Amino acid sequence: MPKDSGIGASPKRREDVRFLTGTGNYTDDINMRGQAYVHFLRSDVAHGRLTSVDTSDAAAMPGVVRIFTGADFEGVGGLPCGWQVTDRHGEVMQEPAHPVLAQGKVRHVGDPIAAVVAETPEQARDAAEAIAVEIEDLPAVINMKEAVKDGATKVHDDLTSNLCYDWGFVEENRDAVDKAIKDAAHVTTLELVNNRLVANPMEPRVAVGDFNRATGDSTLYTTSQNPHVIRLLMGAFVLGIPEHKLRVVAPDVGGGFGSKIFHYAEEAFCTFAAKALNRAVKWTSSRSEAFMSDAHGRDHVTKIELALDADNNFTALRTETYANMGAYLSTFAPSVPTWLHGTLMAGNYKTPLIYVNVKAVFTNTVAVDAYRGAGRPEATYQLERVIDKAARELGVDPIALRRQNFITEFPYATPVAVEYDTGDYVATMDKLEEIADLSGFDARRAASKAKGKLRGLGVNCYIEACGIAPSNLVGQLGARAGLYESATVRVNATGGIVVMTGSHSHGQGHETSFPQVIADMIGIPEDMVEIEHGDTDKAPMGMGTYGSRSLAVGGSAMVRATEKIIAKAKKIAAHILEASDADIELKDGQFTVAGTDKSLAWGDVTLAAYVPHNYPLEDIEPGLEETAFYDPANFTYPSGAYACEVEVDPDTGKVTIESFAAADDFGNIVNPMIVDGQVHGGIGQGIGQALLEGCVYDDDGQLLSASFMDYTMPRADDLPFYKVDHSCQTPCTHNPLGVKGCGEAGAIGTPPAVVNAVVDALQSAGSSVTHIDMPLSPARVWAAMNG
């Protein structure tokens, strides 16, 4: 029978009541008394020199409070980058300035030139249209390979070139990899594109800045995945506000997918303007603004080579990637194609030699940063596509080739500097074959053929690194922040618990799953536990939510704090029960003396903590509140195997996904229903990337896909019903919950499974097509089929 409470149960998400009844409190719902509104005048050219910004006519328009330009931010710090990469020659990356408002040049369509603050949004917009801007057009640099050629126009005049860094990993493997590929019995080579994506969360970004003249305190309300990091970056590096004078609040957030991790210019502006004007200032992004101001994702161009011996064992892997940074370095952008990508190139396989080269390039486009999966989808896509191509070149079964090369003994140290602590890739593949009914595929292919359709099967394996850690290691690799998490557990006198966590929820269900953990440890009902997050004045310093880290890192901090609570509560119970605290047991909310019938209820002990009549104060101080910080010893390594079946219409090239199955190993599972939902959402985004989504610039740097009319988000009828399974559990060995993380898996494992299926469908009809770049639109598929 399924559990009805605690770890392993699937209670309904408590936060859904307010979300589904329209009573959620999002940033745009926050309105301050007397607030003004801001509208940003953004560049409509990709690259140009600002020769004049005349605000005189606009400033005289009705309702205008003040107009700010780049001149108002001279002497103010620019937006910082949170990760510094050192290249393969030992040189640190080129790191250009990123002003809050453009100074001297504009570098992408959407670069903010001026900000109008007015009494109403409409007045701000009208005045922005009246600002006279003169821009000397400069050639736009869009193509990454062209951007790094000698003589290319520079995005940043003060840099030596458009090359941010030339990174090699593991550099000492390079010669050995070259030799292994040269001597191999077979080498498969594939060139591919990991298409640029726009995150498009349900809620666009919003920022409300407020200033209290009486106290000198600034407050920013913002749609953020990590408010403490925003406070640190904006306070210390941009505006020079001491952290104790700056509060950052992220209330309900309607999706992030990575795009709300970063510190943005609009947040800094609203905080700055609120103090300058001594009144609250609010900005709400339009969807069109989001397309040209939110950080984009992916955008890699890669050549990958896989070497095999005569027995089809993988012997070496070499990749060369161009990674687009856009016009500026977003907060964590340099780490995505390097430490979050290169370290995962071993995948699920025991390839002995691997070398990864990444050239990060500045272009006149929107900045590119982490998007669901962040580096791991890019690594998985390259690897799983080249393995599929190798299997077809060798005439062997793609699943058999994978199985032959699986890692089977753990812990396993990869040649790209990470150690997988546990896993069972054979089990996940066995489970996939079962739930996907792969034995019945031939019959389904025949049925499709009878309808005039081409049916294909694509299989993919993945592994990802979650809960980035530990802080001392990532610090050596260039991180400019710690990657721990925090929790304060406060027990009230009557036994209720409030947990303040640095892990912010923006759809993950923390308010449901976190109480399951705490309640299970103590043996009390889950409704006695409340979760607070998103306010830097309440929760201790934490690093936020991204990289599938909330439960593995944030949950572990809660466990550690709760262990401290239980230890103290046992001492109180021991005094009252006249026993040794070593003999006190806690189960089902009751403290008992081992081997006796003497007991106290949880509420009796918590009341005693605040009414200390029954224990000596010199031994135990009153109260029951503890804080813990958890810095993980290693990444966690979720893994899995996915299968996709498609039908291709040979007349139109349209691809329809007929079935999709996912077998994942997430370690221990706290709430299976929430895990199912996370996987469903990730698969939907992965299908979107594979078939529909693509952010496109023309040669002049104009964003051609700047609305939902031009950028195709997946709809319900684009997606099948999924078969998902996470019964193949190999618990993580180094966090107290044994959890690994599940939020990004679907977006990592899905794209190669879909593309592999389409290629299989075409080759089943005799086509020589070996690859089609994403998104696999009908036009691209039809063109590939017809040469």
GROMACS .gro file of C-alpha atoms in nm, residues 21-196:
model
  176
   21THR     CA    1  -0.768   2.991  -0.669
   22GLY     CA    2  -0.587   3.304  -0.783
   23THR     CA    3  -0.465   3.405  -0.438
   24GLY     CA    4  -0.093   3.366  -0.499
   25ASN     CA    5   0.123   3.668  -0.423
   26TYR     CA    6   0.350   3.733  -0.720
   27THR     CA    7   0.583   4.029  -0.754
   28ASP     CA    8   0.347   4.207  -0.992
   29ASP     CA    9   0.079   4.183  -0.723
   30ILE     CA   10   0.296   4.402  -0.498
   31ASN     CA   11   0.212   4.771  -0.518
   32MET     CA   12   0.363   5.031  -0.286
   33ARG     CA   13   0.191   5.349  -0.184
   34GLY     CA   14   0.286   5.631  -0.421
   35GLN     CA   15   0.491   5.411  -0.650
   36ALA     CA   16   0.608   5.528  -0.989
   37TYR     CA   17   0.656   5.314  -1.297
   38VAL     CA   18   0.953   5.262  -1.522
   39HIS     CA   19   0.976   5.193  -1.893
   40PHE     CA   20   1.309   5.111  -2.056
   41LEU     CA   21   1.397   5.252  -2.394
   42ARG     CA   22   1.584   4.967  -2.560
   43SER     CA   23   1.812   4.960  -2.859
   44ASP     CA   24   1.656   4.855  -3.187
   45VAL     CA   25   1.997   4.793  -3.344
   46ALA     CA   26   2.237   4.517  -3.248
   47HIS     CA   27   2.560   4.716  -3.248
   48GLY     CA   28   2.618   5.086  -3.257
   49ARG     CA   29   2.784   5.386  -3.104
   50LEU     CA   30   2.560   5.617  -2.904
   51THR     CA   31   2.623   5.964  -3.039
   52SER     CA   32   2.329   6.144  -2.878
   53VAL     CA   33   2.051   6.072  -2.628
   54ASP     CA   34   1.823   6.376  -2.604
   55THR     CA   35   1.564   6.346  -2.327
   56SER     CA   36   1.450   6.711  -2.315
   57ASP     CA   37   1.118   6.669  -2.497
   58ALA     CA   38   1.040   6.346  -2.314
   59ALA     CA   39   1.116   6.496  -1.974
   60ALA     CA   40   0.852   6.765  -2.030
   61MET     CA   41   0.575   6.519  -2.103
   62PRO     CA   42   0.287   6.465  -1.858
   63GLY     CA   43   0.357   6.245  -1.559
   64VAL     CA   44   0.731   6.211  -1.611
   65VAL     CA   45   0.918   6.204  -1.281
   66ARG     CA   46   1.271   6.163  -1.412
   67ILE     CA   47   1.460   6.012  -1.702
   68PHE     CA   48   1.782   5.823  -1.638
   69THR     CA   49   2.057   5.746  -1.891
   70GLY     CA   50   2.396   5.583  -1.874
   71ALA     CA   51   2.545   5.912  -1.753
   72ASP     CA   52   2.354   5.873  -1.426
   73PHE     CA   53   2.540   5.549  -1.361
   74GLU     CA   54   2.894   5.671  -1.414
   75GLY     CA   55   3.081   5.565  -1.104
   76VAL     CA   56   2.820   5.299  -1.028
   77GLY     CA   57   2.942   4.942  -1.055
   78GLY     CA   58   2.836   4.732  -1.350
   79LEU     CA   59   2.663   4.396  -1.328
   80PRO     CA   60   2.911   4.138  -1.196
   81CYS     CA   61   2.985   3.794  -1.331
   82GLY     CA   62   2.973   3.523  -1.065
   83TRP     CA   63   3.223   3.278  -1.216
   84GLN     CA   64   3.571   3.331  -1.355
   85VAL     CA   65   3.713   3.074  -1.596
   86THR     CA   66   4.085   3.027  -1.657
   87ASP     CA   67   4.166   2.908  -2.008
   88ARG     CA   68   4.390   2.625  -2.122
   89HIS     CA   69   4.686   2.862  -2.145
   90GLY     CA   70   4.649   2.971  -1.781
   91GLU     CA   71   4.498   3.309  -1.867
   92VAL     CA   72   4.181   3.434  -1.700
   93MET     CA   73   3.883   3.503  -1.925
   94GLN     CA   74   3.819   3.841  -2.079
   95GLU     CA   75   3.552   4.009  -1.867
   96PRO     CA   76   3.396   4.323  -2.011
   97ALA     CA   77   3.200   4.582  -1.817
   98HIS     CA   78   2.822   4.543  -1.812
   99PRO     CA   79   2.662   4.881  -1.735
  100VAL     CA   80   2.313   4.911  -1.591
  101LEU     CA   81   2.222   5.145  -1.879
  102ALA     CA   82   2.423   5.158  -2.201
  103GLN     CA   83   2.729   5.378  -2.194
  104GLY     CA   84   2.894   5.471  -2.521
  105LYS     CA   85   2.767   5.173  -2.720
  106VAL     CA   86   2.472   4.941  -2.757
  107ARG     CA   87   2.565   4.576  -2.804
  108HIS     CA   88   2.243   4.386  -2.873
  109VAL     CA   89   1.884   4.449  -2.968
  110GLY     CA   90   1.716   4.518  -2.634
  111ASP     CA   91   2.018   4.676  -2.465
  112PRO     CA   92   1.863   4.942  -2.233
  113ILE     CA   93   1.958   5.297  -2.329
  114ALA     CA   94   1.737   5.504  -2.099
  115ALA     CA   95   1.477   5.451  -1.829
  116VAL     CA   96   1.174   5.674  -1.788
  117VAL     CA   97   1.010   5.692  -1.447
  118ALA     CA   98   0.657   5.828  -1.457
  119GLU     CA   99   0.332   5.830  -1.264
  120THR     CA  100   0.173   5.562  -1.483
  121PRO     CA  101   0.307   5.286  -1.708
  122GLU     CA  102   0.144   5.449  -2.010
  123GLN     CA  103   0.306   5.786  -1.942
  124ALA     CA  104   0.644   5.619  -1.900
  125ARG     CA  105   0.604   5.436  -2.231
  126ASP     CA  106   0.487   5.745  -2.418
  127ALA     CA  107   0.780   5.950  -2.289
  128ALA     CA  108   1.028   5.677  -2.382
  129GLU     CA  109   0.904   5.695  -2.740
  130ALA     CA  110   0.978   6.070  -2.739
  131ILE     CA  111   1.346   6.029  -2.648
  132ALA     CA  112   1.563   6.119  -2.948
  133VAL     CA  113   1.849   5.871  -2.985
  134GLU     CA  114   2.118   5.885  -3.250
  135ILE     CA  115   2.319   5.568  -3.305
  136GLU     CA  116   2.609   5.524  -3.542
  137ASP     CA  117   2.551   5.175  -3.680
  138LEU     CA  118   2.840   4.929  -3.650
  139PRO     CA  119   2.865   4.585  -3.811
  140ALA     CA  120   2.691   4.323  -3.601
  141VAL     CA  121   2.881   4.007  -3.506
  142ILE     CA  122   2.639   3.715  -3.490
  143ASN     CA  123   2.818   3.402  -3.615
  144MET     CA  124   3.054   3.269  -3.348
  145LYS     CA  125   3.316   3.131  -3.584
  146GLU     CA  126   3.324   3.457  -3.779
  147ALA     CA  127   3.343   3.653  -3.455
  148VAL     CA  128   3.680   3.502  -3.357
  149LYS     CA  129   3.849   3.551  -3.693
  150ASP     CA  130   4.122   3.812  -3.727
  151GLY     CA  131   3.980   4.150  -3.814
  152ALA     CA  132   3.629   4.077  -3.688
  153THR     CA  133   3.442   4.373  -3.545
  154LYS     CA  134   3.478   4.369  -3.167
  155VAL     CA  135   3.172   4.367  -2.946
  156HIS     CA  136   3.380   4.535  -2.674
  157ASP     CA  137   3.640   4.781  -2.794
  158ASP     CA  138   3.853   4.742  -2.481
  159LEU     CA  139   3.900   4.367  -2.527
  160THR     CA  140   4.167   4.212  -2.745
  161SER     CA  141   3.912   4.004  -2.938
  162ASN     CA  142   3.566   3.850  -2.916
  163LEU     CA  143   3.708   3.535  -2.758
  164CYS     CA  144   3.613   3.525  -2.390
  165TYR     CA  145   3.825   3.215  -2.323
  166ASP     CA  146   3.969   2.907  -2.493
  167TRP     CA  147   3.919   2.631  -2.235
  168GLY     CA  148   4.066   2.282  -2.247
  169PHE     CA  149   3.975   1.991  -2.022
  170VAL     CA  150   4.148   1.775  -1.929
  171GLU     CA  151   4.443   1.951  -2.094
  172GLU     CA  152   4.699   1.684  -2.004
  173ASN     CA  153   4.482   1.427  -2.188
  174ARG     CA  154   4.498   1.612  -2.516
  175ASP     CA  155   4.791   1.434  -2.682
  176ALA     CA  156   4.677   1.092  -2.562
  177VAL     CA  157   4.326   1.154  -2.697
  178ASP     CA  158   4.465   1.267  -3.033
  179LYS     CA  159   4.675   0.949  -3.056
  180ALA     CA  160   4.387   0.722  -2.953
  181ILE     CA  161   4.164   0.871  -3.221
  182LYS     CA  162   4.438   0.839  -3.481
  183ASP     CA  163   4.497   0.470  -3.390
  184ALA     CA  164   4.130   0.372  -3.346
  185ALA     CA  165   3.965   0.091  -3.538
  186HIS     CA  166   3.667   0.318  -3.602
  187VAL     CA  167   3.599   0.689  -3.549
  188THR     CA  168   3.256   0.848  -3.572
  189THR     CA  169   3.247   1.223  -3.630
  190LEU     CA  170   2.943   1.446  -3.595
  191GLU     CA  171   2.894   1.821  -3.621
  192LEU     CA  172   2.584   1.957  -3.454
  193VAL     CA  173   2.412   2.265  -3.316
  194ASN     CA  174   2.251   2.292  -2.974
  195ASN     CA  175   1.992   2.554  -3.061
  196ARG     CA  176   1.947   2.879  -2.870
   0.00000   0.00000   0.00000
